[in-house]
Tab-separated table of C-alpha atoms in Angstrom:
chain	number	residue	atom	x	y	z
A	1	MET	CA	-2.738	-20.732	-11.699
A	2	ARG	CA	-1.134	-17.120	-11.520
A	3	ALA	CA	2.456	-19.052	-11.559
A	4	HIS	CA	1.608	-20.741	-14.539
A	5	PHE	CA	0.313	-17.349	-16.692
A	6	ARG	CA	3.987	-15.610	-15.195
A	7	ASN	CA	5.794	-18.194	-15.894
A	8	SER	CA	3.997	-17.534	-20.380
A	9	VAL	CA	3.960	-15.136	-20.379
A	10	GLU	CA	7.386	-13.882	-19.118
A	11	PRO	CA	8.753	-11.368	-21.673
A	12	ASN	CA	11.771	-12.156	-23.742
A	13	THR	CA	14.559	-10.929	-25.146
A	14	ASP	CA	13.474	-12.744	-28.142
A	15	ASP	CA	10.176	-10.424	-28.464
A	16	PRO	CA	9.683	-7.137	-30.174
A	17	GLY	CA	9.110	-3.930	-27.961
A	18	TYR	CA	5.875	-2.896	-27.956
A	19	ALA	CA	5.797	-7.139	-26.777
A	20	ARG	CA	7.982	-6.258	-24.246
A	21	ARG	CA	6.589	-4.318	-22.777
A	22	PHE	CA	2.978	-4.991	-23.331
A	23	LYS	CA	3.827	-8.542	-21.743
A	24	VAL	CA	5.924	-6.099	-18.278
A	25	ALA	CA	2.330	-4.204	-18.030
A	26	MET	CA	0.059	-6.823	-18.271
A	27	LEU	CA	2.094	-8.575	-15.382
A	28	ALA	CA	2.518	-4.800	-12.810
A	29	GLU	CA	-1.782	-5.327	-14.103
A	30	LEU	CA	-2.014	-8.716	-12.720
A	31	ASP	CA	-0.265	-8.294	-9.653
A	32	ARG	CA	-1.836	-4.868	-8.338
A	33	ARG	CA	-6.073	-6.841	-9.466
A	34	VAL	CA	-4.247	-10.702	-8.043
A	35	GLY	CA	-1.599	-9.640	-5.183
A	36	SER	CA	-3.996	-9.389	-2.187
A	37	LEU	CA	-5.751	-12.167	-3.129
A	38	SER	CA	-2.782	-14.486	-2.588
A	39	PHE	CA	-3.697	-15.719	0.287
A	40	LEU	CA	-6.801	-16.712	-0.892
A	41	PHE	CA	-6.013	-19.286	-3.392
A	42	THR	CA	-3.174	-20.817	-1.544
A	43	LYS	CA	-5.748	-21.153	1.266
A	44	ALA	CA	-8.283	-22.764	-0.895
A	45	THR	CA	-5.814	-24.784	-2.768
A	46	ALA	CA	-4.791	-25.746	1.091
A	47	LEU	CA	-8.640	-26.595	1.879
A	48	ASP	CA	-8.728	-27.983	-1.256
A	49	PRO	CA	-8.932	-31.823	-0.443
A	50	ARG	CA	-6.900	-32.316	-4.767
A	51	PHE	CA	-4.475	-29.866	-3.872
A	52	LYS	CA	-3.607	-30.445	0.469
A	53	SER	CA	-0.314	-30.614	0.020
A	54	LEU	CA	0.725	-27.827	-2.199
A	55	ARG	CA	3.117	-29.305	-4.393
A	56	CYS	CA	2.624	-26.158	-5.992
A	57	LEU	CA	4.440	-23.892	-3.400
A	58	PRO	CA	7.656	-24.215	-2.946
A	59	LYS	CA	8.617	-25.906	0.321
A	60	GLU	CA	9.575	-22.862	1.489
A	61	GLN	CA	6.025	-21.463	1.103
A	62	ARG	CA	4.017	-24.941	2.031
A	63	ALA	CA	4.958	-23.858	6.058
A	64	GLU	CA	3.907	-20.491	5.843
A	65	VAL	CA	0.768	-21.556	4.443
A	66	LEU	CA	-0.107	-23.846	7.314
A	67	LYS	CA	1.238	-20.867	10.075
A	68	LYS	CA	-1.651	-18.384	8.279
A	69	LEU	CA	-4.165	-21.294	8.238
A	70	THR	CA	-4.135	-22.023	11.517
A	71	GLU	CA	-3.585	-18.727	12.597
A	72	GLU	CA	-6.934	-17.323	10.995
A	73	CYS	CA	-8.703	-20.381	12.170
A	74	VAL	CA	-7.542	-19.555	15.586
A	75	ARG	CA	-8.653	-16.462	14.865
A	76	LEU	CA	-11.876	-17.133	14.174
A	77	GLU	CA	-12.990	-19.758	16.721
A	78	GLN	CA	-11.667	-16.923	19.307
A	79	LYS	CA	-14.395	-14.207	17.488
A	80	ASN	CA	-17.385	-16.523	17.572
A	81	VAL	CA	-16.024	-17.483	20.935
A	82	ASP	CA	-16.368	-13.223	21.373
A	83	GLU	CA	-19.584	-12.924	19.947
A	84	SER	CA	-21.772	-15.709	21.816
A	85	THR	CA	-20.383	-14.538	25.560
A	86	SER	CA	-21.543	-10.975	23.804
A	87	THR	CA	-24.986	-11.716	24.020
A	88	PRO	CA	-27.392	-10.204	26.660
A	89	SER	CA	-27.816	-12.849	29.158
A	90	ALA	CA	-27.870	-13.696	32.365
A	91	PRO	CA	-24.194	-14.435	33.294
A	92	VAL	CA	-22.785	-17.546	33.982
A	93	LEU	CA	-19.526	-18.774	36.670
A	94	GLN	CA	-18.202	-22.116	34.529
A	95	LYS	CA	-16.035	-24.191	36.445
A	96	GLY	CA	-12.641	-23.033	36.252
A	97	ALA	CA	-13.928	-19.415	35.134
A	98	PRO	CA	-11.426	-17.032	36.549
A	99	SER	CA	-13.730	-15.545	39.214
A	100	MET	CA	-13.403	-11.390	40.997
A	101	PHE	CA	-11.462	-13.489	44.103
A	102	SER	CA	-9.185	-15.606	41.145
A	103	PHE	CA	-5.606	-13.599	42.247
A	104	GLY	CA	-2.838	-15.010	39.235
A	105	ASN	CA	-1.693	-14.645	36.432
A	106	ASP	CA	-2.758	-11.857	33.657
A	107	ASP	CA	-1.559	-13.509	31.176
A	108	ASP	CA	-4.653	-17.120	30.637
A	109	SER	CA	-5.322	-15.949	26.888
A	110	ASP	CA	-1.618	-16.369	26.335
A	111	VAL	CA	-1.825	-20.232	27.403
A	112	GLU	CA	-5.586	-20.480	25.386
A	113	GLU	CA	-4.640	-19.300	22.378
A	114	GLU	CA	-1.433	-21.244	21.994
A	115	SER	CA	-3.946	-24.086	23.410
A	116	ALA	CA	-5.892	-23.538	20.042
A	117	ARG	CA	-3.415	-23.283	18.275
A	118	THR	CA	-2.229	-26.041	19.333
A	119	ARG	CA	-5.142	-27.849	18.604
A	120	TRP	CA	-5.855	-26.278	15.597
A	121	GLU	CA	-2.146	-27.414	14.760
A	122	HIS	CA	-3.679	-31.232	14.960
A	123	ILE	CA	-6.355	-30.656	12.935
A	124	ILE	CA	-4.889	-29.694	10.285
A	125	ALA	CA	-2.180	-32.149	10.229
A	126	ALA	CA	-5.188	-35.165	10.158
A	127	TYR	CA	-6.654	-33.589	8.179
A	128	ARG	CA	-3.198	-33.224	4.906
A	129	ALA	CA	-2.460	-36.977	6.570
A	130	LYS	CA	-5.660	-38.506	5.201
A	131	PRO	CA	-4.596	-39.584	1.191
A	132	GLN	CA	-5.241	-36.265	-2.122
A	133	GLU	CA	-8.224	-36.563	-3.702
A	134	PRO	CA	-7.861	-37.550	-7.206
A	135	GLU	CA	-8.241	-35.136	-9.539
A	136	GLY	CA	-11.495	-35.463	-10.899
A	137	THR	CA	-12.899	-34.509	-7.502
A	138	ASP	CA	-16.040	-31.941	-6.244
A	139	PRO	CA	-14.207	-30.557	-3.126
A	140	LEU	CA	-17.257	-29.088	-1.991
A	141	VAL	CA	-19.205	-32.860	-2.363
A	142	TRP	CA	-16.007	-33.880	-0.610
A	143	TRP	CA	-16.549	-31.610	2.234
A	144	ARG	CA	-20.564	-32.154	2.483
A	145	LEU	CA	-19.260	-36.258	3.081
A	146	ASN	CA	-16.059	-35.549	5.514
A	147	ALA	CA	-16.853	-33.110	7.527
A	148	LYS	CA	-18.128	-35.093	10.034
A	149	GLY	CA	-14.976	-36.723	10.484
A	150	GLN	CA	-12.904	-33.634	10.104
A	151	LYS	CA	-13.499	-31.630	12.950
A	152	PRO	CA	-14.612	-28.208	13.185
A	153	LEU	CA	-12.062	-26.894	9.659
């Protein structure tokens, strides 16, 4: 939508000086107000079952959007884990969990993060592999009906 608006008000040589200055000022103000929200818009587009192919973006930007979406899913999952483990309760040592007697590499968090990243990449790829919905579809209704089949996305 932003790109369409930019293209429609892009200043050209046929415009009078005042119109050109107005268009330049308007585009600068749009960039100032909306620029920080661009990832939010692209993330919403990627999660909308009608536009999940991201054809509205250049091909080189699609991979970046999916990478950022994956990173955000990993970060939110880790935040949920951290919040659930920070509640005061009796400590429970799970099988395979590190203890004060475990000697070894402290890089376990890197391995866990990498496996979480890979898991989320597969979840997002499975979501994107499903057919794109027609434009008349209500995305909120679609997610309500399909949330169970989409795992935790």
